[in-house]
Amino acid sequence: AQKVTQAQTEISVVEKEDVTLDCVYETRDTTYYLFWYKQPPSGELVFLIRRNSFDEQNEISGRYSWNFQKSTSSFNFTITASQVVDSAVYFCALSEAYSSASKIIFGSGTRLSIRP
Amino acid sequence: EAQVTQNPRYLITVTGKKLTVTCSQNMNHEYMSWYRQDPGLGLRQIYYSMNVEVTDKGDVPEGYKVSRKEKRNFPLILESPSPNQTSLYFCASSWGKPDTQYFGPGTRLTVL
């Protein structure tokens, strides 16, 4: 069965610190997709990244980077030199490509607060 | 502009009074989905639709109905709302199931 665990409920750091948000997933499929979404205080859900199970290359986009490790079933998200605008709830999600059930499973989210 | 729209954005109602939350997308997406967001539980999928006239249950379908008569619309129906359906609801669409989902702005529902 699919499962996504974001064990960190809340994280608070001071601006300019680096912070890593953990995401651990469970799936029986060999082909699947992982996502990160951001939900700022305004409430909308903003797509950040999609990664398929065959691409274990780490991704960097500005201050954001993602570390995908199939060996530990993790897809962690790091913000370097955090800024107050990074304060948001971040969700990790999993979609199995060939499962007969076309569900998409989200983690419970990590609330990140960046203090000035 | 590519977007997913939901209406209403805010709704306060009473137990048992049938309501419909509309969702529409202008991107010709095949996959549409409804989620509810509750504190500590993240987003949970209520129903999804792979295409017109094809719908299936997500993880928390009890108390909800959906229909997909047109590709662009995917309304969420609460036949007899109860207080435990007080939540923030999001509609989303994508080309297919594993693709990036585009979310609507959300509907905050309160059932008294």
PDB file of C-alpha atoms in Angstrom:
ATOM      1  CA  ALA A   1       0.000   0.000   0.000  1.00  0.00           C
ATOM      2  CA  GLN A   2       1.066   3.563  -0.587  1.00  0.00           C
ATOM      3  CA  LYS A   3       2.146   5.685   2.313  1.00  0.00           C
ATOM      4  CA  VAL A   4       3.954   8.983   2.721  1.00  0.00           C
ATOM      5  CA  THR A   5       5.417   9.989   6.061  1.00  0.00           C
ATOM      6  CA  GLN A   6       6.539  13.484   6.956  1.00  0.00           C
ATOM      7  CA  ALA A   7       7.644  12.962  10.518  1.00  0.00           C
ATOM      8  CA  GLN A   8       8.484  16.616  11.154  1.00  0.00           C
ATOM      9  CA  THR A   9       5.237  18.321  12.041  1.00  0.00           C
ATOM     10  CA  GLU A  10       6.768  21.739  12.593  1.00  0.00           C
ATOM     11  CA  ILE A  11      10.201  23.226  12.100  1.00  0.00           C
ATOM     12  CA  SER A  12      11.318  26.684  13.144  1.00  0.00           C
ATOM     13  CA  VAL A  13      14.672  28.149  12.151  1.00  0.00           C
ATOM     14  CA  VAL A  14      16.274  31.551  12.014  1.00  0.00           C
ATOM     15  CA  GLU A  15      16.608  33.228   8.663  1.00  0.00           C
ATOM     16  CA  LYS A  16      19.672  32.221   6.627  1.00  0.00           C
ATOM     17  CA  GLU A  17      19.900  28.821   8.253  1.00  0.00           C
ATOM     18  CA  ASP A  18      19.717  25.730   6.072  1.00  0.00           C
ATOM     19  CA  VAL A  19      16.790  23.414   6.719  1.00  0.00           C
ATOM     20  CA  THR A  20      15.894  19.936   5.498  1.00  0.00           C
ATOM     21  CA  LEU A  21      12.364  18.580   5.304  1.00  0.00           C
ATOM     22  CA  ASP A  22      12.138  14.799   5.390  1.00  0.00           C
ATOM     23  CA  CYS A  23       9.844  12.623   3.307  1.00  0.00           C
ATOM     24  CA  VAL A  24       9.746   8.834   3.539  1.00  0.00           C
ATOM     25  CA  TYR A  25       7.469   6.814   1.287  1.00  0.00           C
ATOM     26  CA  GLU A  26       6.237   3.268   0.900  1.00  0.00           C
ATOM     27  CA  THR A  27       5.187   1.650  -2.346  1.00  0.00           C
ATOM     28  CA  ARG A  28       5.193  -1.764  -3.964  1.00  0.00           C
ATOM     29  CA  ASP A  29       5.429  -0.356  -7.476  1.00  0.00           C
ATOM     30  CA  THR A  30       8.722  -0.014  -9.270  1.00  0.00           C
ATOM     31  CA  THR A  31       7.452   2.942 -11.264  1.00  0.00           C
ATOM     32  CA  TYR A  32       6.175   5.868  -9.277  1.00  0.00           C
ATOM     33  CA  TYR A  33       6.355   9.619  -8.984  1.00  0.00           C
ATOM     34  CA  LEU A  34       7.167  11.841  -6.064  1.00  0.00           C
ATOM     35  CA  PHE A  35       6.160  15.445  -5.641  1.00  0.00           C
ATOM     36  CA  TRP A  36       6.700  18.393  -3.351  1.00  0.00           C
ATOM     37  CA  TYR A  37       4.126  21.149  -2.972  1.00  0.00           C
ATOM     38  CA  LYS A  38       4.267  24.378  -0.989  1.00  0.00           C
ATOM     39  CA  GLN A  39       1.287  25.948   0.772  1.00  0.00           C
ATOM     40  CA  PRO A  40       2.093  29.516   1.846  1.00  0.00           C
ATOM     41  CA  PRO A  41      -0.030  31.329   4.450  1.00  0.00           C
ATOM     42  CA  SER A  42      -2.316  32.545   1.655  1.00  0.00           C
ATOM     43  CA  GLY A  43      -3.497  28.952   1.272  1.00  0.00           C
ATOM     44  CA  GLU A  44      -2.904  28.019  -2.341  1.00  0.00           C
ATOM     45  CA  LEU A  45      -0.948  24.905  -3.263  1.00  0.00           C
ATOM     46  CA  VAL A  46       2.129  25.526  -5.358  1.00  0.00           C
ATOM     47  CA  PHE A  47       3.932  22.785  -7.256  1.00  0.00           C
ATOM     48  CA  LEU A  48       7.670  22.604  -6.582  1.00  0.00           C
ATOM     49  CA  ILE A  49       9.024  19.425  -8.159  1.00  0.00           C
ATOM     50  CA  ARG A  50       8.142  16.064  -9.674  1.00  0.00           C
ATOM     51  CA  ARG A  51      10.577  13.151  -9.717  1.00  0.00           C
ATOM     52  CA  ASN A  52      10.078   9.716 -11.268  1.00  0.00           C
ATOM     53  CA  SER A  53      11.435   6.564  -9.682  1.00  0.00           C
ATOM     54  CA  PHE A  54      14.025   5.981 -12.384  1.00  0.00           C
ATOM     55  CA  ASP A  55      15.715   9.309 -11.926  1.00  0.00           C
ATOM     56  CA  GLU A  56      17.778   9.370  -8.758  1.00  0.00           C
ATOM     57  CA  GLN A  57      19.746  12.426  -9.693  1.00  0.00           C
ATOM     58  CA  ASN A  58      19.561  15.148  -7.122  1.00  0.00           C
ATOM     59  CA  GLU A  59      17.926  18.340  -8.259  1.00  0.00           C
ATOM     60  CA  ILE A  60      18.855  21.892  -7.455  1.00  0.00           C
ATOM     61  CA  SER A  61      16.784  24.947  -8.191  1.00  0.00           C
ATOM     62  CA  GLY A  62      18.215  28.098  -6.721  1.00  0.00           C
ATOM     63  CA  ARG A  63      18.152  27.738  -2.940  1.00  0.00           C
ATOM     64  CA  TYR A  64      16.065  24.568  -3.167  1.00  0.00           C
ATOM     65  CA  SER A  65      17.478  21.095  -3.567  1.00  0.00           C
ATOM     66  CA  TRP A  66      16.021  17.617  -3.438  1.00  0.00           C
ATOM     67  CA  ASN A  67      17.745  14.387  -2.473  1.00  0.00           C
ATOM     68  CA  PHE A  68      16.043  11.252  -3.796  1.00  0.00           C
ATOM     69  CA  GLN A  69      17.349   7.968  -2.381  1.00  0.00           C
ATOM     70  CA  LYS A  70      15.534   4.800  -3.387  1.00  0.00           C
ATOM     71  CA  SER A  71      17.641   2.731  -0.989  1.00  0.00           C
ATOM     72  CA  THR A  72      16.058   4.489   1.972  1.00  0.00           C
ATOM     73  CA  SER A  73      12.756   5.379   0.237  1.00  0.00           C
ATOM     74  CA  SER A  74      13.312   9.021   0.951  1.00  0.00           C
ATOM     75  CA  PHE A  75      12.828  12.212  -1.004  1.00  0.00           C
ATOM     76  CA  ASN A  76      14.133  15.008   1.201  1.00  0.00           C
ATOM     77  CA  PHE A  77      13.915  18.712   0.491  1.00  0.00           C
ATOM     78  CA  THR A  78      16.560  21.204   1.569  1.00  0.00           C
ATOM     79  CA  ILE A  79      16.298  24.963   1.615  1.00  0.00           C
ATOM     80  CA  THR A  80      19.644  26.712   1.742  1.00  0.00           C
ATOM     81  CA  ALA A  81      19.944  30.146   3.329  1.00  0.00           C
ATOM     82  CA  SER A  82      16.298  30.193   4.285  1.00  0.00           C
ATOM     83  CA  GLN A  83      14.224  33.345   3.982  1.00  0.00           C
ATOM     84  CA  VAL A  84      11.056  34.504   5.692  1.00  0.00           C
ATOM     85  CA  VAL A  85       9.165  33.974   2.402  1.00  0.00           C
ATOM     86  CA  ASP A  86       9.928  30.266   2.702  1.00  0.00           C
ATOM     87  CA  SER A  87       7.553  30.046   5.654  1.00  0.00           C
ATOM     88  CA  ALA A  88       4.819  27.663   4.559  1.00  0.00           C
ATOM     89  CA  VAL A  89       3.471  24.171   4.909  1.00  0.00           C
ATOM     90  CA  TYR A  90       5.272  21.747   2.636  1.00  0.00           C
ATOM     91  CA  PHE A  91       3.709  18.532   1.388  1.00  0.00           C
ATOM     92  CA  CYS A  92       5.345  15.488  -0.118  1.00  0.00           C
ATOM     93  CA  ALA A  93       3.175  13.243  -2.337  1.00  0.00           C
ATOM     94  CA  LEU A  94       3.394   9.874  -4.079  1.00  0.00           C
ATOM     95  CA  SER A  95       1.671   8.536  -7.181  1.00  0.00           C
ATOM     96  CA  GLU A  96       2.059   4.977  -8.412  1.00  0.00           C
ATOM     97  CA  ALA A  97       2.192   4.896 -12.191  1.00  0.00           C
ATOM     98  CA  TYR A  98       0.617   1.528 -12.901  1.00  0.00           C
ATOM     99  CA  SER A  99      -1.479   0.823  -9.867  1.00  0.00           C
ATOM    100  CA  SER A 100      -5.057  -0.067 -10.679  1.00  0.00           C
ATOM    101  CA  ALA A 101      -6.083   2.440  -8.052  1.00  0.00           C
ATOM    102  CA  SER A 102      -5.259   5.854  -9.372  1.00  0.00           C
ATOM    103  CA  LYS A 103      -4.831   7.461  -6.007  1.00  0.00           C
ATOM    104  CA  ILE A 104      -2.370  10.126  -5.072  1.00  0.00           C
ATOM    105  CA  ILE A 105      -1.194  10.061  -1.479  1.00  0.00           C
ATOM    106  CA  PHE A 106       0.003  13.120   0.384  1.00  0.00           C
ATOM    107  CA  GLY A 107       1.990  13.283   3.576  1.00  0.00           C
ATOM    108  CA  SER A 108       0.618  15.173   6.538  1.00  0.00           C
ATOM    109  CA  GLY A 109       2.833  18.165   5.806  1.00  0.00           C
ATOM    110  CA  THR A 110       5.613  20.017   7.584  1.00  0.00           C
ATOM    111  CA  ARG A 111       4.984  23.543   8.778  1.00  0.00           C
ATOM    112  CA  LEU A 112       8.145  25.573   8.310  1.00  0.00           C
ATOM    113  CA  SER A 113       8.554  28.867  10.105  1.00  0.00           C
ATOM    114  CA  ILE A 114      11.477  31.114   9.296  1.00  0.00           C
ATOM    115  CA  ARG A 115      12.154  33.691  12.001  1.00  0.00           C
ATOM    116  CA  PRO A 116      13.768  36.987  11.006  1.00  0.00           C
TER     117      PRO A 116
ATOM    118  CA  GLU B   1      -4.849  31.835 -18.289  1.00  0.00           C
ATOM    119  CA  ALA B   2      -4.628  28.170 -17.321  1.00  0.00           C
ATOM    120  CA  GLN B   3      -6.478  27.667 -14.091  1.00  0.00           C
ATOM    121  CA  VAL B   4      -8.686  25.587 -11.859  1.00  0.00           C
ATOM    122  CA  THR B   5     -11.619  27.446 -10.382  1.00  0.00           C
ATOM    123  CA  GLN B   6     -13.759  26.487  -7.417  1.00  0.00           C
ATOM    124  CA  ASN B   7     -16.991  27.971  -6.168  1.00  0.00           C
ATOM    125  CA  PRO B   8     -17.887  28.995  -3.613  1.00  0.00           C
ATOM    126  CA  ARG B   9     -14.659  29.911  -1.848  1.00  0.00           C
ATOM    127  CA  TYR B  10     -16.340  30.052   1.536  1.00  0.00           C
ATOM    128  CA  LEU B  11     -19.528  28.381   2.679  1.00  0.00           C
ATOM    129  CA  ILE B  12     -21.270  28.092   6.024  1.00  0.00           C
ATOM    130  CA  THR B  13     -24.209  25.743   6.080  1.00  0.00           C
ATOM    131  CA  VAL B  14     -26.254  23.605   8.428  1.00  0.00           C
ATOM    132  CA  THR B  15     -26.389  19.887   8.932  1.00  0.00           C
ATOM    133  CA  GLY B  16     -28.408  18.065   6.308  1.00  0.00           C
ATOM    134  CA  LYS B  17     -28.697  20.823   3.746  1.00  0.00           C
ATOM    135  CA  LYS B  18     -27.488  19.509   0.399  1.00  0.00           C
ATOM    136  CA  LEU B  19     -24.707  21.484  -1.238  1.00  0.00           C
ATOM    137  CA  THR B  20     -22.506  21.381  -4.309  1.00  0.00           C
ATOM    138  CA  VAL B  21     -19.016  22.750  -4.712  1.00  0.00           C
ATOM    139  CA  THR B  22     -18.164  23.322  -8.338  1.00  0.00           C
ATOM    140  CA  CYS B  23     -14.767  22.774  -9.936  1.00  0.00           C
ATOM    141  CA  SER B  24     -13.798  23.716 -13.452  1.00  0.00           C
ATOM    142  CA  GLN B  25     -10.520  23.589 -15.371  1.00  0.00           C
ATOM    143  CA  ASN B  26      -9.637  25.116 -18.733  1.00  0.00           C
ATOM    144  CA  MET B  27      -6.583  23.013 -19.548  1.00  0.00           C
ATOM    145  CA  ASN B  28      -8.350  20.022 -21.136  1.00  0.00           C
ATOM    146  CA  HIS B  29      -6.945  17.813 -18.389  1.00  0.00           C
ATOM    147  CA  GLU B  30      -8.185  14.254 -18.144  1.00  0.00           C
ATOM    148  CA  TYR B  31      -7.493  13.623 -14.461  1.00  0.00           C
ATOM    149  CA  MET B  32      -9.407  15.536 -11.810  1.00  0.00           C
ATOM    150  CA  SER B  33      -9.514  15.041  -8.107  1.00  0.00           C
ATOM    151  CA  TRP B  34     -11.003  16.333  -4.867  1.00  0.00           C
ATOM    152  CA  TYR B  35      -9.098  16.572  -1.588  1.00  0.00           C
ATOM    153  CA  ARG B  36      -9.909  17.677   1.884  1.00  0.00           C
ATOM    154  CA  GLN B  37      -7.305  19.247   4.128  1.00  0.00           C
ATOM    155  CA  ASP B  38      -7.540  18.904   7.879  1.00  0.00           C
ATOM    156  CA  PRO B  39      -4.976  19.936  10.520  1.00  0.00           C
ATOM    157  CA  GLY B  40      -2.418  17.212  11.119  1.00  0.00           C
ATOM    158  CA  LEU B  41      -3.803  14.999   8.372  1.00  0.00           C
ATOM    159  CA  GLY B  42      -2.513  16.707   5.267  1.00  0.00           C
ATOM    160  CA  LEU B  43      -4.500  16.347   2.066  1.00  0.00           C
ATOM    161  CA  ARG B  44      -6.649  13.292   1.691  1.00  0.00           C
ATOM    162  CA  GLN B  45      -8.135  12.303  -1.614  1.00  0.00           C
ATOM    163  CA  ILE B  46     -11.922  12.058  -1.645  1.00  0.00           C
ATOM    164  CA  TYR B  47     -12.699  11.083  -5.243  1.00  0.00           C
ATOM    165  CA  TYR B  48     -10.878  11.189  -8.519  1.00  0.00           C
ATOM    166  CA  SER B  49     -11.801  10.917 -12.163  1.00  0.00           C
ATOM    167  CA  MET B  50      -9.637   9.550 -14.952  1.00  0.00           C
ATOM    168  CA  ASN B  51     -11.917  10.959 -17.660  1.00  0.00           C
ATOM    169  CA  VAL B  52     -15.532  11.742 -18.523  1.00  0.00           C
ATOM    170  CA  GLU B  53     -17.920   9.320 -16.831  1.00  0.00           C
ATOM    171  CA  VAL B  54     -15.012   7.569 -15.056  1.00  0.00           C
ATOM    172  CA  THR B  55     -14.837   8.224 -11.332  1.00  0.00           C
ATOM    173  CA  ASP B  56     -13.489   6.283  -8.385  1.00  0.00           C
ATOM    174  CA  LYS B  57     -13.155   6.558  -4.649  1.00  0.00           C
ATOM    175  CA  GLY B  58     -10.126   7.957  -2.944  1.00  0.00           C
ATOM    176  CA  ASP B  59      -9.281   7.419   0.696  1.00  0.00           C
ATOM    177  CA  VAL B  60     -12.183   9.281   2.326  1.00  0.00           C
ATOM    178  CA  PRO B  61     -15.245   9.059   0.032  1.00  0.00           C
ATOM    179  CA  GLU B  62     -17.940   8.572   2.686  1.00  0.00           C
ATOM    180  CA  GLY B  63     -20.555  11.306   2.611  1.00  0.00           C
ATOM    181  CA  TYR B  64     -19.529  12.654  -0.784  1.00  0.00           C
ATOM    182  CA  LYS B  65     -20.608  12.198  -4.380  1.00  0.00           C
ATOM    183  CA  VAL B  66     -19.066  13.370  -7.622  1.00  0.00           C
ATOM    184  CA  SER B  67     -19.918  13.358 -11.289  1.00  0.00           C
ATOM    185  CA  ARG B  68     -17.928  13.949 -14.467  1.00  0.00           C
ATOM    186  CA  LYS B  69     -20.330  14.645 -17.290  1.00  0.00           C
ATOM    187  CA  GLU B  70     -17.988  17.056 -19.046  1.00  0.00           C
ATOM    188  CA  LYS B  71     -14.229  17.001 -19.178  1.00  0.00           C
ATOM    189  CA  ARG B  72     -13.814  20.445 -17.662  1.00  0.00           C
ATOM    190  CA  ASN B  73     -16.186  20.098 -14.677  1.00  0.00           C
ATOM    191  CA  PHE B  74     -15.988  17.911 -11.602  1.00  0.00           C
ATOM    192  CA  PRO B  75     -18.497  18.972  -8.944  1.00  0.00           C
ATOM    193  CA  LEU B  76     -18.381  17.691  -5.378  1.00  0.00           C
ATOM    194  CA  ILE B  77     -21.770  16.973  -3.847  1.00  0.00           C
ATOM    195  CA  LEU B  78     -22.578  16.652  -0.166  1.00  0.00           C
ATOM    196  CA  GLU B  79     -26.088  15.195  -0.017  1.00  0.00           C
ATOM    197  CA  SER B  80     -26.471  15.562   3.753  1.00  0.00           C
ATOM    198  CA  PRO B  81     -23.536  17.470   5.208  1.00  0.00           C
ATOM    199  CA  SER B  82     -22.458  16.808   8.765  1.00  0.00           C
ATOM    200  CA  PRO B  83     -20.144  18.772  11.079  1.00  0.00           C
ATOM    201  CA  ASN B  84     -17.287  16.292  10.507  1.00  0.00           C
ATOM    202  CA  GLN B  85     -17.211  17.476   6.894  1.00  0.00           C
ATOM    203  CA  THR B  86     -16.106  20.910   8.013  1.00  0.00           C
ATOM    204  CA  SER B  87     -12.824  21.254   6.186  1.00  0.00           C
ATOM    205  CA  LEU B  88     -10.818  22.982   3.485  1.00  0.00           C
ATOM    206  CA  TYR B  89     -11.500  21.414   0.101  1.00  0.00           C
ATOM    207  CA  PHE B  90      -9.265  21.497  -2.946  1.00  0.00           C
ATOM    208  CA  CYS B  91      -9.977  20.480  -6.493  1.00  0.00           C
ATOM    209  CA  ALA B  92      -7.061  19.568  -8.736  1.00  0.00           C
ATOM    210  CA  SER B  93      -6.488  18.553 -12.339  1.00  0.00           C
ATOM    211  CA  SER B  94      -3.666  17.099 -14.397  1.00  0.00           C
ATOM    212  CA  TRP B  95      -3.058  15.491 -17.777  1.00  0.00           C
ATOM    213  CA  GLY B  96      -2.887  12.078 -16.202  1.00  0.00           C
ATOM    214  CA  LYS B  97      -2.569  10.477 -12.799  1.00  0.00           C
ATOM    215  CA  PRO B  98       1.157  10.782 -12.258  1.00  0.00           C
ATOM    216  CA  ASP B  99       1.386  14.250 -13.702  1.00  0.00           C
ATOM    217  CA  THR B 100       1.771  17.514 -11.861  1.00  0.00           C
ATOM    218  CA  GLN B 101      -1.531  18.563 -10.395  1.00  0.00           C
ATOM    219  CA  TYR B 102      -2.866  22.073 -10.679  1.00  0.00           C
ATOM    220  CA  PHE B 103      -4.907  23.046  -7.667  1.00  0.00           C
ATOM    221  CA  GLY B 104      -7.873  25.316  -7.308  1.00  0.00           C
ATOM    222  CA  PRO B 105      -7.840  28.057  -4.663  1.00  0.00           C
ATOM    223  CA  GLY B 106      -9.734  25.995  -2.110  1.00  0.00           C
ATOM    224  CA  THR B 107     -13.202  26.085  -0.556  1.00  0.00           C
ATOM    225  CA  ARG B 108     -13.534  26.508   3.167  1.00  0.00           C
ATOM    226  CA  LEU B 109     -16.680  24.717   4.291  1.00  0.00           C
ATOM    227  CA  THR B 110     -18.219  24.970   7.746  1.00  0.00           C
ATOM    228  CA  VAL B 111     -21.135  22.710   8.646  1.00  0.00           C
ATOM    229  CA  LEU B 112     -22.980  23.766  11.788  1.00  0.00           C
TER     230      LEU B 112
END
